[in-house]
JSON list of C-alpha atoms in Angstrom, two decimals:
[
{"chain": "A", "resi": 133, "resn": "UNK", "atom": "CA", "xyz": [0.01, 0.05, 0.06]},
{"chain": "A", "resi": 134, "resn": "UNK", "atom": "CA", "xyz": [2.80, 2.42, 0.84]},
{"chain": "A", "resi": 135, "resn": "UNK", "atom": "CA", "xyz": [4.49, 1.73, -2.61]},
{"chain": "A", "resi": 136, "resn": "UNK", "atom": "CA", "xyz": [1.00, 2.36, -4.25]},
{"chain": "A", "resi": 137, "resn": "UNK", "atom": "CA", "xyz": [0.60, 5.63, -2.52]},
{"chain": "A", "resi": 138, "resn": "UNK", "atom": "CA", "xyz": [4.19, 6.90, -3.07]},
{"chain": "A", "resi": 139, "resn": "UNK", "atom": "CA", "xyz": [3.75, 6.02, -6.82]},
{"chain": "A", "resi": 140, "resn": "UNK", "atom": "CA", "xyz": [0.49, 8.01, -7.15]},
{"chain": "A", "resi": 141, "resn": "UNK", "atom": "CA", "xyz": [2.27, 11.13, -5.24]},
{"chain": "A", "resi": 142, "resn": "UNK", "atom": "CA", "xyz": [5.31, 10.99, -7.29]},
{"chain": "A", "resi": 143, "resn": "UNK", "atom": "CA", "xyz": [3.24, 11.06, -10.49]},
{"chain": "A", "resi": 144, "resn": "UNK", "atom": "CA", "xyz": [1.72, 14.41, -9.29]},
{"chain": "A", "resi": 145, "resn": "UNK", "atom": "CA", "xyz": [-1.67, 13.43, -10.82]},
{"chain": "A", "resi": 146, "resn": "UNK", "atom": "CA", "xyz": [-4.45, 15.15, -9.41]},
{"chain": "A", "resi": 147, "resn": "UNK", "atom": "CA", "xyz": [-7.48, 13.49, -7.77]},
{"chain": "A", "resi": 148, "resn": "UNK", "atom": "CA", "xyz": [-10.06, 12.67, -6.85]},
{"chain": "A", "resi": 149, "resn": "UNK", "atom": "CA", "xyz": [-9.21, 9.00, -7.47]},
{"chain": "A", "resi": 150, "resn": "UNK", "atom": "CA", "xyz": [-11.53, 6.09, -7.72]},
{"chain": "A", "resi": 151, "resn": "UNK", "atom": "CA", "xyz": [-9.35, 3.00, -6.74]},
{"chain": "A", "resi": 152, "resn": "UNK", "atom": "CA", "xyz": [-10.94, -0.17, -8.01]},
{"chain": "A", "resi": 153, "resn": "UNK", "atom": "CA", "xyz": [-9.09, -2.56, -5.40]},
{"chain": "A", "resi": 154, "resn": "UNK", "atom": "CA", "xyz": [-10.43, -0.36, -2.65]},
{"chain": "A", "resi": 155, "resn": "UNK", "atom": "CA", "xyz": [-13.95, 0.52, -3.96]},
{"chain": "A", "resi": 156, "resn": "UNK", "atom": "CA", "xyz": [-15.15, -3.02, -3.63]},
{"chain": "A", "resi": 157, "resn": "UNK", "atom": "CA", "xyz": [-15.60, -5.10, -0.48]},
{"chain": "A", "resi": 158, "resn": "UNK", "atom": "CA", "xyz": [-13.33, -8.07, -1.11]},
{"chain": "A", "resi": 159, "resn": "UNK", "atom": "CA", "xyz": [-13.01, -10.00, 2.24]},
{"chain": "A", "resi": 160, "resn": "UNK", "atom": "CA", "xyz": [-15.62, -12.47, 1.01]},
{"chain": "A", "resi": 161, "resn": "UNK", "atom": "CA", "xyz": [-16.81, -13.02, 4.68]},
{"chain": "A", "resi": 162, "resn": "UNK", "atom": "CA", "xyz": [-20.35, -11.69, 3.92]},
{"chain": "A", "resi": 163, "resn": "UNK", "atom": "CA", "xyz": [-22.61, -13.67, 1.67]},
{"chain": "A", "resi": 164, "resn": "UNK", "atom": "CA", "xyz": [-24.90, -10.62, 0.98]},
{"chain": "A", "resi": 165, "resn": "UNK", "atom": "CA", "xyz": [-22.02, -8.67, -0.67]},
{"chain": "A", "resi": 166, "resn": "UNK", "atom": "CA", "xyz": [-19.72, -11.14, -2.36]},
{"chain": "A", "resi": 167, "resn": "UNK", "atom": "CA", "xyz": [-17.41, -9.85, -5.17]},
{"chain": "A", "resi": 168, "resn": "UNK", "atom": "CA", "xyz": [-19.57, -11.63, -7.62]},
{"chain": "A", "resi": 169, "resn": "UNK", "atom": "CA", "xyz": [-22.67, -9.82, -6.49]},
{"chain": "A", "resi": 170, "resn": "UNK", "atom": "CA", "xyz": [-20.94, -6.55, -6.44]},
{"chain": "A", "resi": 171, "resn": "UNK", "atom": "CA", "xyz": [-19.88, -6.98, -10.06]},
{"chain": "A", "resi": 172, "resn": "UNK", "atom": "CA", "xyz": [-23.19, -7.96, -11.23]},
{"chain": "A", "resi": 173, "resn": "UNK", "atom": "CA", "xyz": [-24.30, -10.19, -14.01]},
{"chain": "A", "resi": 174, "resn": "UNK", "atom": "CA", "xyz": [-22.16, -8.14, -16.60]},
{"chain": "A", "resi": 175, "resn": "UNK", "atom": "CA", "xyz": [-18.72, -6.97, -16.46]},
{"chain": "A", "resi": 176, "resn": "UNK", "atom": "CA", "xyz": [-19.20, -4.54, -19.22]},
{"chain": "A", "resi": 177, "resn": "UNK", "atom": "CA", "xyz": [-21.78, -2.89, -16.93]},
{"chain": "A", "resi": 178, "resn": "UNK", "atom": "CA", "xyz": [-20.45, -3.45, -13.49]},
{"chain": "A", "resi": 179, "resn": "UNK", "atom": "CA", "xyz": [-18.76, -0.85, -11.18]},
{"chain": "A", "resi": 180, "resn": "UNK", "atom": "CA", "xyz": [-15.39, -0.42, -13.07]},
{"chain": "A", "resi": 181, "resn": "UNK", "atom": "CA", "xyz": [-17.04, 0.05, -16.43]},
{"chain": "A", "resi": 182, "resn": "UNK", "atom": "CA", "xyz": [-19.59, 2.44, -14.96]},
{"chain": "A", "resi": 183, "resn": "UNK", "atom": "CA", "xyz": [-16.82, 4.52, -13.41]},
{"chain": "A", "resi": 184, "resn": "UNK", "atom": "CA", "xyz": [-14.69, 4.38, -16.69]},
{"chain": "A", "resi": 185, "resn": "UNK", "atom": "CA", "xyz": [-17.64, 5.74, -18.72]},
{"chain": "A", "resi": 186, "resn": "UNK", "atom": "CA", "xyz": [-17.25, 8.97, -16.56]},
{"chain": "A", "resi": 187, "resn": "UNK", "atom": "CA", "xyz": [-13.46, 9.18, -16.38]},
{"chain": "A", "resi": 188, "resn": "UNK", "atom": "CA", "xyz": [-10.97, 11.20, -18.40]},
{"chain": "A", "resi": 189, "resn": "UNK", "atom": "CA", "xyz": [-7.82, 9.24, -17.41]},
{"chain": "A", "resi": 190, "resn": "UNK", "atom": "CA", "xyz": [-7.05, 5.82, -16.14]},
{"chain": "A", "resi": 191, "resn": "UNK", "atom": "CA", "xyz": [-3.86, 5.41, -13.94]},
{"chain": "A", "resi": 192, "resn": "UNK", "atom": "CA", "xyz": [-2.09, 2.02, -14.20]},
{"chain": "A", "resi": 193, "resn": "UNK", "atom": "CA", "xyz": [0.31, 1.92, -11.01]},
{"chain": "A", "resi": 194, "resn": "UNK", "atom": "CA", "xyz": [3.47, -0.25, -11.26]},
{"chain": "A", "resi": 195, "resn": "UNK", "atom": "CA", "xyz": [5.31, -1.22, -8.00]},
{"chain": "A", "resi": 196, "resn": "UNK", "atom": "CA", "xyz": [7.93, -3.91, -7.17]},
{"chain": "A", "resi": 197, "resn": "UNK", "atom": "CA", "xyz": [5.25, -5.85, -5.45]},
{"chain": "A", "resi": 198, "resn": "UNK", "atom": "CA", "xyz": [3.49, -7.63, -8.47]},
{"chain": "A", "resi": 199, "resn": "UNK", "atom": "CA", "xyz": [3.71, -7.55, -12.22]},
{"chain": "A", "resi": 200, "resn": "UNK", "atom": "CA", "xyz": [0.40, -6.10, -13.12]},
{"chain": "A", "resi": 201, "resn": "UNK", "atom": "CA", "xyz": [0.51, -7.95, -16.61]},
{"chain": "A", "resi": 202, "resn": "UNK", "atom": "CA", "xyz": [0.06, -11.14, -14.71]},
{"chain": "A", "resi": 203, "resn": "UNK", "atom": "CA", "xyz": [-3.15, -9.86, -13.23]},
{"chain": "A", "resi": 204, "resn": "UNK", "atom": "CA", "xyz": [-6.47, -10.46, -15.32]},
{"chain": "A", "resi": 205, "resn": "UNK", "atom": "CA", "xyz": [-8.21, -7.51, -13.79]},
{"chain": "A", "resi": 206, "resn": "UNK", "atom": "CA", "xyz": [-5.47, -5.09, -14.65]},
{"chain": "A", "resi": 207, "resn": "UNK", "atom": "CA", "xyz": [-4.85, -6.13, -18.24]},
{"chain": "A", "resi": 208, "resn": "UNK", "atom": "CA", "xyz": [-8.65, -6.14, -18.81]},
{"chain": "A", "resi": 209, "resn": "UNK", "atom": "CA", "xyz": [-9.15, -2.76, -17.40]},
{"chain": "A", "resi": 210, "resn": "UNK", "atom": "CA", "xyz": [-6.41, -1.22, -19.54]},
{"chain": "A", "resi": 211, "resn": "UNK", "atom": "CA", "xyz": [-8.08, -2.83, -22.69]},
{"chain": "A", "resi": 212, "resn": "UNK", "atom": "CA", "xyz": [-11.39, -1.44, -21.37]},
{"chain": "A", "resi": 213, "resn": "UNK", "atom": "CA", "xyz": [-10.12, 2.01, -20.90]},
{"chain": "A", "resi": 214, "resn": "UNK", "atom": "CA", "xyz": [-8.47, 2.13, -24.51]},
{"chain": "A", "resi": 215, "resn": "UNK", "atom": "CA", "xyz": [-11.65, 0.63, -25.81]},
{"chain": "A", "resi": 216, "resn": "UNK", "atom": "CA", "xyz": [-13.55, 3.42, -24.26]},
{"chain": "A", "resi": 217, "resn": "UNK", "atom": "CA", "xyz": [-11.36, 6.13, -25.39]},
{"chain": "A", "resi": 218, "resn": "UNK", "atom": "CA", "xyz": [-10.02, 7.03, -21.93]},
{"chain": "A", "resi": 219, "resn": "UNK", "atom": "CA", "xyz": [-6.37, 8.02, -21.80]},
{"chain": "A", "resi": 220, "resn": "UNK", "atom": "CA", "xyz": [-4.25, 5.46, -19.80]},
{"chain": "A", "resi": 221, "resn": "UNK", "atom": "CA", "xyz": [-1.46, 6.82, -17.84]},
{"chain": "A", "resi": 222, "resn": "UNK", "atom": "CA", "xyz": [1.61, 4.64, -16.37]},
{"chain": "A", "resi": 223, "resn": "UNK", "atom": "CA", "xyz": [2.94, 5.57, -13.03]},
{"chain": "A", "resi": 224, "resn": "UNK", "atom": "CA", "xyz": [5.37, 3.81, -11.02]},
{"chain": "A", "resi": 225, "resn": "UNK", "atom": "CA", "xyz": [7.53, 3.59, -7.73]},
{"chain": "A", "resi": 226, "resn": "UNK", "atom": "CA", "xyz": [10.91, 4.21, -9.31]},
{"chain": "A", "resi": 227, "resn": "UNK", "atom": "CA", "xyz": [13.95, 4.53, -7.01]},
{"chain": "A", "resi": 228, "resn": "UNK", "atom": "CA", "xyz": [17.66, 4.80, -7.11]},
{"chain": "A", "resi": 229, "resn": "UNK", "atom": "CA", "xyz": [19.26, 1.96, -4.84]},
{"chain": "A", "resi": 230, "resn": "UNK", "atom": "CA", "xyz": [22.97, 2.54, -6.14]},
{"chain": "A", "resi": 231, "resn": "UNK", "atom": "CA", "xyz": [24.63, 5.41, -7.98]},
{"chain": "A", "resi": 232, "resn": "UNK", "atom": "CA", "xyz": [24.43, 5.24, -11.91]},
{"chain": "A", "resi": 233, "resn": "UNK", "atom": "CA", "xyz": [21.63, 4.98, -14.46]},
{"chain": "A", "resi": 234, "resn": "UNK", "atom": "CA", "xyz": [21.58, 1.31, -14.62]},
{"chain": "A", "resi": 235, "resn": "UNK", "atom": "CA", "xyz": [20.77, 1.23, -10.73]},
{"chain": "A", "resi": 236, "resn": "UNK", "atom": "CA", "xyz": [17.43, 3.06, -10.92]},
{"chain": "A", "resi": 237, "resn": "UNK", "atom": "CA", "xyz": [14.61, 0.58, -10.44]},
{"chain": "A", "resi": 238, "resn": "UNK", "atom": "CA", "xyz": [11.86, 1.17, -12.88]},
{"chain": "A", "resi": 239, "resn": "UNK", "atom": "CA", "xyz": [8.90, -1.01, -12.38]},
{"chain": "A", "resi": 240, "resn": "UNK", "atom": "CA", "xyz": [7.33, -0.07, -15.72]},
{"chain": "A", "resi": 241, "resn": "UNK", "atom": "CA", "xyz": [10.55, -0.87, -17.55]},
{"chain": "A", "resi": 242, "resn": "UNK", "atom": "CA", "xyz": [11.10, -4.23, -15.53]},
{"chain": "A", "resi": 243, "resn": "UNK", "atom": "CA", "xyz": [7.47, -5.41, -15.89]},
{"chain": "A", "resi": 244, "resn": "UNK", "atom": "CA", "xyz": [7.20, -4.52, -19.65]},
{"chain": "A", "resi": 245, "resn": "UNK", "atom": "CA", "xyz": [10.44, -5.77, -21.07]},
{"chain": "A", "resi": 246, "resn": "UNK", "atom": "CA", "xyz": [9.09, -9.27, -21.63]},
{"chain": "A", "resi": 247, "resn": "UNK", "atom": "CA", "xyz": [6.00, -10.62, -23.25]},
{"chain": "A", "resi": 248, "resn": "UNK", "atom": "CA", "xyz": [3.18, -11.55, -20.85]},
{"chain": "A", "resi": 249, "resn": "UNK", "atom": "CA", "xyz": [0.31, -13.20, -22.62]},
{"chain": "A", "resi": 250, "resn": "UNK", "atom": "CA", "xyz": [-2.89, -11.94, -21.10]},
{"chain": "A", "resi": 251, "resn": "UNK", "atom": "CA", "xyz": [-4.21, -15.62, -21.43]},
{"chain": "A", "resi": 252, "resn": "UNK", "atom": "CA", "xyz": [-2.02, -16.56, -18.60]},
{"chain": "A", "resi": 253, "resn": "UNK", "atom": "CA", "xyz": [-3.12, -13.71, -16.41]},
{"chain": "A", "resi": 254, "resn": "UNK", "atom": "CA", "xyz": [-5.18, -14.59, -13.13]},
{"chain": "A", "resi": 255, "resn": "UNK", "atom": "CA", "xyz": [-7.65, -13.12, -10.69]},
{"chain": "A", "resi": 256, "resn": "UNK", "atom": "CA", "xyz": [-7.09, -13.92, -7.03]},
{"chain": "A", "resi": 257, "resn": "UNK", "atom": "CA", "xyz": [-4.64, -16.51, -5.78]},
{"chain": "A", "resi": 258, "resn": "UNK", "atom": "CA", "xyz": [-2.86, -18.04, -8.95]},
{"chain": "A", "resi": 259, "resn": "UNK", "atom": "CA", "xyz": [-2.40, -21.26, -7.12]},
{"chain": "A", "resi": 260, "resn": "UNK", "atom": "CA", "xyz": [-6.26, -21.78, -6.70]},
{"chain": "A", "resi": 261, "resn": "UNK", "atom": "CA", "xyz": [-8.99, -22.70, -9.19]},
{"chain": "A", "resi": 262, "resn": "UNK", "atom": "CA", "xyz": [-10.22, -19.99, -11.42]},
{"chain": "A", "resi": 263, "resn": "UNK", "atom": "CA", "xyz": [-12.77, -17.76, -9.54]},
{"chain": "A", "resi": 264, "resn": "UNK", "atom": "CA", "xyz": [-16.28, -16.34, -10.61]},
{"chain": "A", "resi": 265, "resn": "UNK", "atom": "CA", "xyz": [-15.02, -13.04, -11.71]},
{"chain": "A", "resi": 266, "resn": "UNK", "atom": "CA", "xyz": [-12.10, -14.44, -13.78]},
{"chain": "A", "resi": 267, "resn": "UNK", "atom": "CA", "xyz": [-14.62, -16.89, -15.47]},
{"chain": "A", "resi": 268, "resn": "UNK", "atom": "CA", "xyz": [-16.68, -13.85, -16.41]},
{"chain": "A", "resi": 269, "resn": "UNK", "atom": "CA", "xyz": [-13.69, -11.92, -17.80]},
{"chain": "A", "resi": 270, "resn": "UNK", "atom": "CA", "xyz": [-12.50, -14.78, -19.79]},
{"chain": "A", "resi": 271, "resn": "UNK", "atom": "CA", "xyz": [-15.93, -15.59, -21.33]},
{"chain": "A", "resi": 272, "resn": "UNK", "atom": "CA", "xyz": [-16.22, -11.89, -22.41]},
{"chain": "A", "resi": 273, "resn": "UNK", "atom": "CA", "xyz": [-12.68, -11.81, -23.92]},
{"chain": "A", "resi": 274, "resn": "UNK", "atom": "CA", "xyz": [-13.39, -15.08, -25.78]},
{"chain": "A", "resi": 275, "resn": "UNK", "atom": "CA", "xyz": [-16.35, -13.23, -27.54]},
{"chain": "A", "resi": 276, "resn": "UNK", "atom": "CA", "xyz": [-14.06, -10.44, -28.81]},
{"chain": "A", "resi": 277, "resn": "UNK", "atom": "CA", "xyz": [-12.52, -10.62, -32.43]},
{"chain": "A", "resi": 278, "resn": "UNK", "atom": "CA", "xyz": [-9.04, -11.91, -31.80]},
{"chain": "A", "resi": 279, "resn": "UNK", "atom": "CA", "xyz": [-9.79, -12.91, -28.34]},
{"chain": "A", "resi": 280, "resn": "UNK", "atom": "CA", "xyz": [-6.76, -12.70, -26.01]},
{"chain": "A", "resi": 281, "resn": "UNK", "atom": "CA", "xyz": [-4.53, -11.61, -28.87]},
{"chain": "A", "resi": 282, "resn": "UNK", "atom": "CA", "xyz": [-6.62, -8.43, -28.98]},
{"chain": "A", "resi": 283, "resn": "UNK", "atom": "CA", "xyz": [-5.95, -7.72, -25.41]},
{"chain": "A", "resi": 284, "resn": "UNK", "atom": "CA", "xyz": [-2.14, -8.35, -25.89]},
{"chain": "A", "resi": 285, "resn": "UNK", "atom": "CA", "xyz": [-2.22, -6.02, -28.75]},
{"chain": "A", "resi": 286, "resn": "UNK", "atom": "CA", "xyz": [-3.55, -3.16, -26.77]},
{"chain": "A", "resi": 287, "resn": "UNK", "atom": "CA", "xyz": [-1.27, -3.92, -23.76]},
{"chain": "A", "resi": 288, "resn": "UNK", "atom": "CA", "xyz": [1.92, -3.73, -26.24]},
{"chain": "A", "resi": 289, "resn": "UNK", "atom": "CA", "xyz": [0.49, -0.70, -27.88]},
{"chain": "A", "resi": 290, "resn": "UNK", "atom": "CA", "xyz": [0.33, 1.06, -24.53]},
{"chain": "A", "resi": 291, "resn": "UNK", "atom": "CA", "xyz": [3.83, -0.02, -23.58]},
{"chain": "A", "resi": 292, "resn": "UNK", "atom": "CA", "xyz": [5.23, 1.47, -26.87]},
{"chain": "A", "resi": 293, "resn": "UNK", "atom": "CA", "xyz": [3.28, 4.67, -26.50]},
{"chain": "A", "resi": 294, "resn": "UNK", "atom": "CA", "xyz": [4.61, 5.17, -23.00]},
{"chain": "A", "resi": 295, "resn": "UNK", "atom": "CA", "xyz": [8.17, 4.56, -23.87]},
{"chain": "A", "resi": 296, "resn": "UNK", "atom": "CA", "xyz": [8.15, 6.64, -26.85]},
{"chain": "A", "resi": 297, "resn": "UNK", "atom": "CA", "xyz": [6.69, 9.48, -24.70]},
{"chain": "A", "resi": 298, "resn": "UNK", "atom": "CA", "xyz": [9.22, 9.09, -22.09]},
{"chain": "A", "resi": 299, "resn": "UNK", "atom": "CA", "xyz": [12.09, 9.36, -24.69]},
{"chain": "A", "resi": 300, "resn": "UNK", "atom": "CA", "xyz": [10.73, 12.76, -25.69]},
{"chain": "A", "resi": 301, "resn": "UNK", "atom": "CA", "xyz": [9.48, 14.03, -22.40]},
{"chain": "A", "resi": 302, "resn": "UNK", "atom": "CA", "xyz": [10.84, 12.11, -19.38]},
{"chain": "A", "resi": 303, "resn": "UNK", "atom": "CA", "xyz": [8.16, 11.76, -16.72]},
{"chain": "A", "resi": 304, "resn": "UNK", "atom": "CA", "xyz": [7.98, 13.13, -13.20]},
{"chain": "A", "resi": 305, "resn": "UNK", "atom": "CA", "xyz": [9.69, 10.00, -11.67]},
{"chain": "A", "resi": 306, "resn": "UNK", "atom": "CA", "xyz": [12.76, 10.65, -13.70]},
{"chain": "A", "resi": 307, "resn": "UNK", "atom": "CA", "xyz": [12.95, 14.30, -12.74]},
{"chain": "A", "resi": 308, "resn": "UNK", "atom": "CA", "xyz": [11.66, 14.33, -9.09]},
{"chain": "A", "resi": 309, "resn": "UNK", "atom": "CA", "xyz": [14.61, 13.12, -7.17]},
{"chain": "A", "resi": 310, "resn": "UNK", "atom": "CA", "xyz": [18.01, 15.19, -7.04]},
{"chain": "A", "resi": 311, "resn": "UNK", "atom": "CA", "xyz": [20.05, 12.24, -8.11]},
{"chain": "A", "resi": 312, "resn": "UNK", "atom": "CA", "xyz": [18.17, 11.95, -11.40]},
{"chain": "A", "resi": 313, "resn": "UNK", "atom": "CA", "xyz": [19.44, 15.46, -12.43]},
{"chain": "A", "resi": 314, "resn": "UNK", "atom": "CA", "xyz": [22.71, 13.78, -13.30]},
{"chain": "A", "resi": 315, "resn": "UNK", "atom": "CA", "xyz": [21.05, 12.09, -16.17]},
{"chain": "A", "resi": 316, "resn": "UNK", "atom": "CA", "xyz": [19.35, 14.96, -17.85]},
{"chain": "A", "resi": 317, "resn": "UNK", "atom": "CA", "xyz": [22.62, 15.50, -19.89]},
{"chain": "A", "resi": 318, "resn": "UNK", "atom": "CA", "xyz": [25.78, 13.60, -20.92]},
{"chain": "A", "resi": 319, "resn": "UNK", "atom": "CA", "xyz": [25.98, 9.99, -21.32]},
{"chain": "A", "resi": 320, "resn": "UNK", "atom": "CA", "xyz": [23.19, 8.98, -18.74]},
{"chain": "A", "resi": 321, "resn": "UNK", "atom": "CA", "xyz": [20.80, 11.03, -20.99]},
{"chain": "A", "resi": 322, "resn": "UNK", "atom": "CA", "xyz": [21.68, 8.78, -23.75]},
{"chain": "A", "resi": 323, "resn": "UNK", "atom": "CA", "xyz": [21.35, 5.77, -21.69]},
{"chain": "A", "resi": 324, "resn": "UNK", "atom": "CA", "xyz": [17.82, 6.77, -20.61]},
{"chain": "A", "resi": 325, "resn": "UNK", "atom": "CA", "xyz": [16.85, 7.39, -24.19]},
{"chain": "A", "resi": 326, "resn": "UNK", "atom": "CA", "xyz": [18.40, 4.12, -25.40]},
{"chain": "A", "resi": 327, "resn": "UNK", "atom": "CA", "xyz": [16.31, 2.03, -22.68]},
{"chain": "A", "resi": 328, "resn": "UNK", "atom": "CA", "xyz": [13.13, 3.71, -23.68]},
{"chain": "A", "resi": 329, "resn": "UNK", "atom": "CA", "xyz": [13.64, 3.51, -27.31]},
{"chain": "A", "resi": 330, "resn": "UNK", "atom": "CA", "xyz": [14.73, -0.14, -27.12]},
{"chain": "A", "resi": 331, "resn": "UNK", "atom": "CA", "xyz": [11.62, -0.84, -24.99]},
{"chain": "A", "resi": 332, "resn": "UNK", "atom": "CA", "xyz": [9.40, 0.74, -27.44]},
{"chain": "A", "resi": 333, "resn": "UNK", "atom": "CA", "xyz": [10.84, -1.13, -30.40]},
{"chain": "A", "resi": 334, "resn": "UNK", "atom": "CA", "xyz": [10.44, -4.48, -28.32]},
{"chain": "A", "resi": 335, "resn": "UNK", "atom": "CA", "xyz": [6.81, -3.70, -27.73]},
{"chain": "A", "resi": 336, "resn": "UNK", "atom": "CA", "xyz": [6.25, -2.68, -31.46]},
{"chain": "A", "resi": 337, "resn": "UNK", "atom": "CA", "xyz": [7.84, -6.09, -32.49]},
{"chain": "A", "resi": 338, "resn": "UNK", "atom": "CA", "xyz": [5.46, -7.90, -30.28]},
{"chain": "A", "resi": 339, "resn": "UNK", "atom": "CA", "xyz": [2.63, -5.77, -31.35]},
{"chain": "A", "resi": 340, "resn": "UNK", "atom": "CA", "xyz": [3.23, -6.81, -34.89]},
{"chain": "A", "resi": 341, "resn": "UNK", "atom": "CA", "xyz": [3.44, -10.54, -34.09]},
{"chain": "A", "resi": 342, "resn": "UNK", "atom": "CA", "xyz": [0.08, -10.34, -32.26]},
{"chain": "A", "resi": 343, "resn": "UNK", "atom": "CA", "xyz": [-1.55, -8.38, -35.03]},
{"chain": "A", "resi": 344, "resn": "UNK", "atom": "CA", "xyz": [-0.47, -10.94, -37.49]},
{"chain": "A", "resi": 345, "resn": "UNK", "atom": "CA", "xyz": [-2.08, -13.76, -35.42]},
{"chain": "A", "resi": 346, "resn": "UNK", "atom": "CA", "xyz": [-5.18, -11.73, -35.23]},
{"chain": "A", "resi": 347, "resn": "UNK", "atom": "CA", "xyz": [-5.23, -11.44, -38.92]},
{"chain": "A", "resi": 348, "resn": "UNK", "atom": "CA", "xyz": [-4.71, -15.07, -39.49]},
{"chain": "A", "resi": 349, "resn": "UNK", "atom": "CA", "xyz": [-7.44, -15.86, -36.94]},
{"chain": "A", "resi": 350, "resn": "UNK", "atom": "CA", "xyz": [-9.82, -13.50, -38.76]},
{"chain": "A", "resi": 351, "resn": "UNK", "atom": "CA", "xyz": [-9.14, -15.20, -42.07]},
{"chain": "A", "resi": 352, "resn": "UNK", "atom": "CA", "xyz": [-9.48, -18.68, -40.61]},
{"chain": "A", "resi": 353, "resn": "UNK", "atom": "CA", "xyz": [-12.91, -17.53, -38.97]},
{"chain": "A", "resi": 354, "resn": "UNK", "atom": "CA", "xyz": [-14.09, -16.09, -42.29]},
{"chain": "A", "resi": 355, "resn": "UNK", "atom": "CA", "xyz": [-13.22, -19.29, -44.08]},
{"chain": "A", "resi": 356, "resn": "UNK", "atom": "CA", "xyz": [-15.15, -21.36, -41.47]},
{"chain": "A", "resi": 357, "resn": "UNK", "atom": "CA", "xyz": [-18.13, -19.02, -41.67]},
{"chain": "A", "resi": 358, "resn": "UNK", "atom": "CA", "xyz": [-18.14, -19.36, -45.55]},
{"chain": "A", "resi": 359, "resn": "UNK", "atom": "CA", "xyz": [-17.76, -23.13, -45.33]},
{"chain": "A", "resi": 360, "resn": "UNK", "atom": "CA", "xyz": [-20.85, -23.24, -42.93]},
{"chain": "A", "resi": 361, "resn": "UNK", "atom": "CA", "xyz": [-22.89, -21.10, -45.25]},
{"chain": "A", "resi": 362, "resn": "UNK", "atom": "CA", "xyz": [-22.15, -23.20, -48.30]}
]
């Protein structure tokens, strides 16, 4: 929780904030207000979707505690925000643990540098069976054209967009701490640019791969539909 609050504070985003993890009662110790009942029969018309329709920005918070790309609700909410035309902003708890550019812990960079297929993301405890809200989300995603590949394409697009913006205009986390001023010029500045541009390139490569899979899936589905009609 401390990491979460510090990340929001460092971002200098202005509230009020609606925090989905805190807006629902999640203890599951009262049958009358289970998570499933609070979400309602339709995820697309549930609490998060209702709030999202009235929002101008959605903040995705990255901390060392957990990789948000492994959490089903996180990737689904990023997708829903983009689908709804809501701006998605990445913020993170980044800190310097030793001197040198290479020793700044950047949660957005660390979590985003590898592919994390959304089909493997989970709700609740990953070691336990799929819970009711994960079943609802998976069922909804399976109905989308491209299915989980569509979610992955949006995630990689968001990663690439973030790193390109950072390369042009370093974010508040990069400028906020005194030790970071060292990197605004000289070799450190180029290290920062290289890290963001290479991260953007990786995300774009993965985006192209996913887009190709979606195209192939669409062609296959069209062929099946044609065969059925014939």
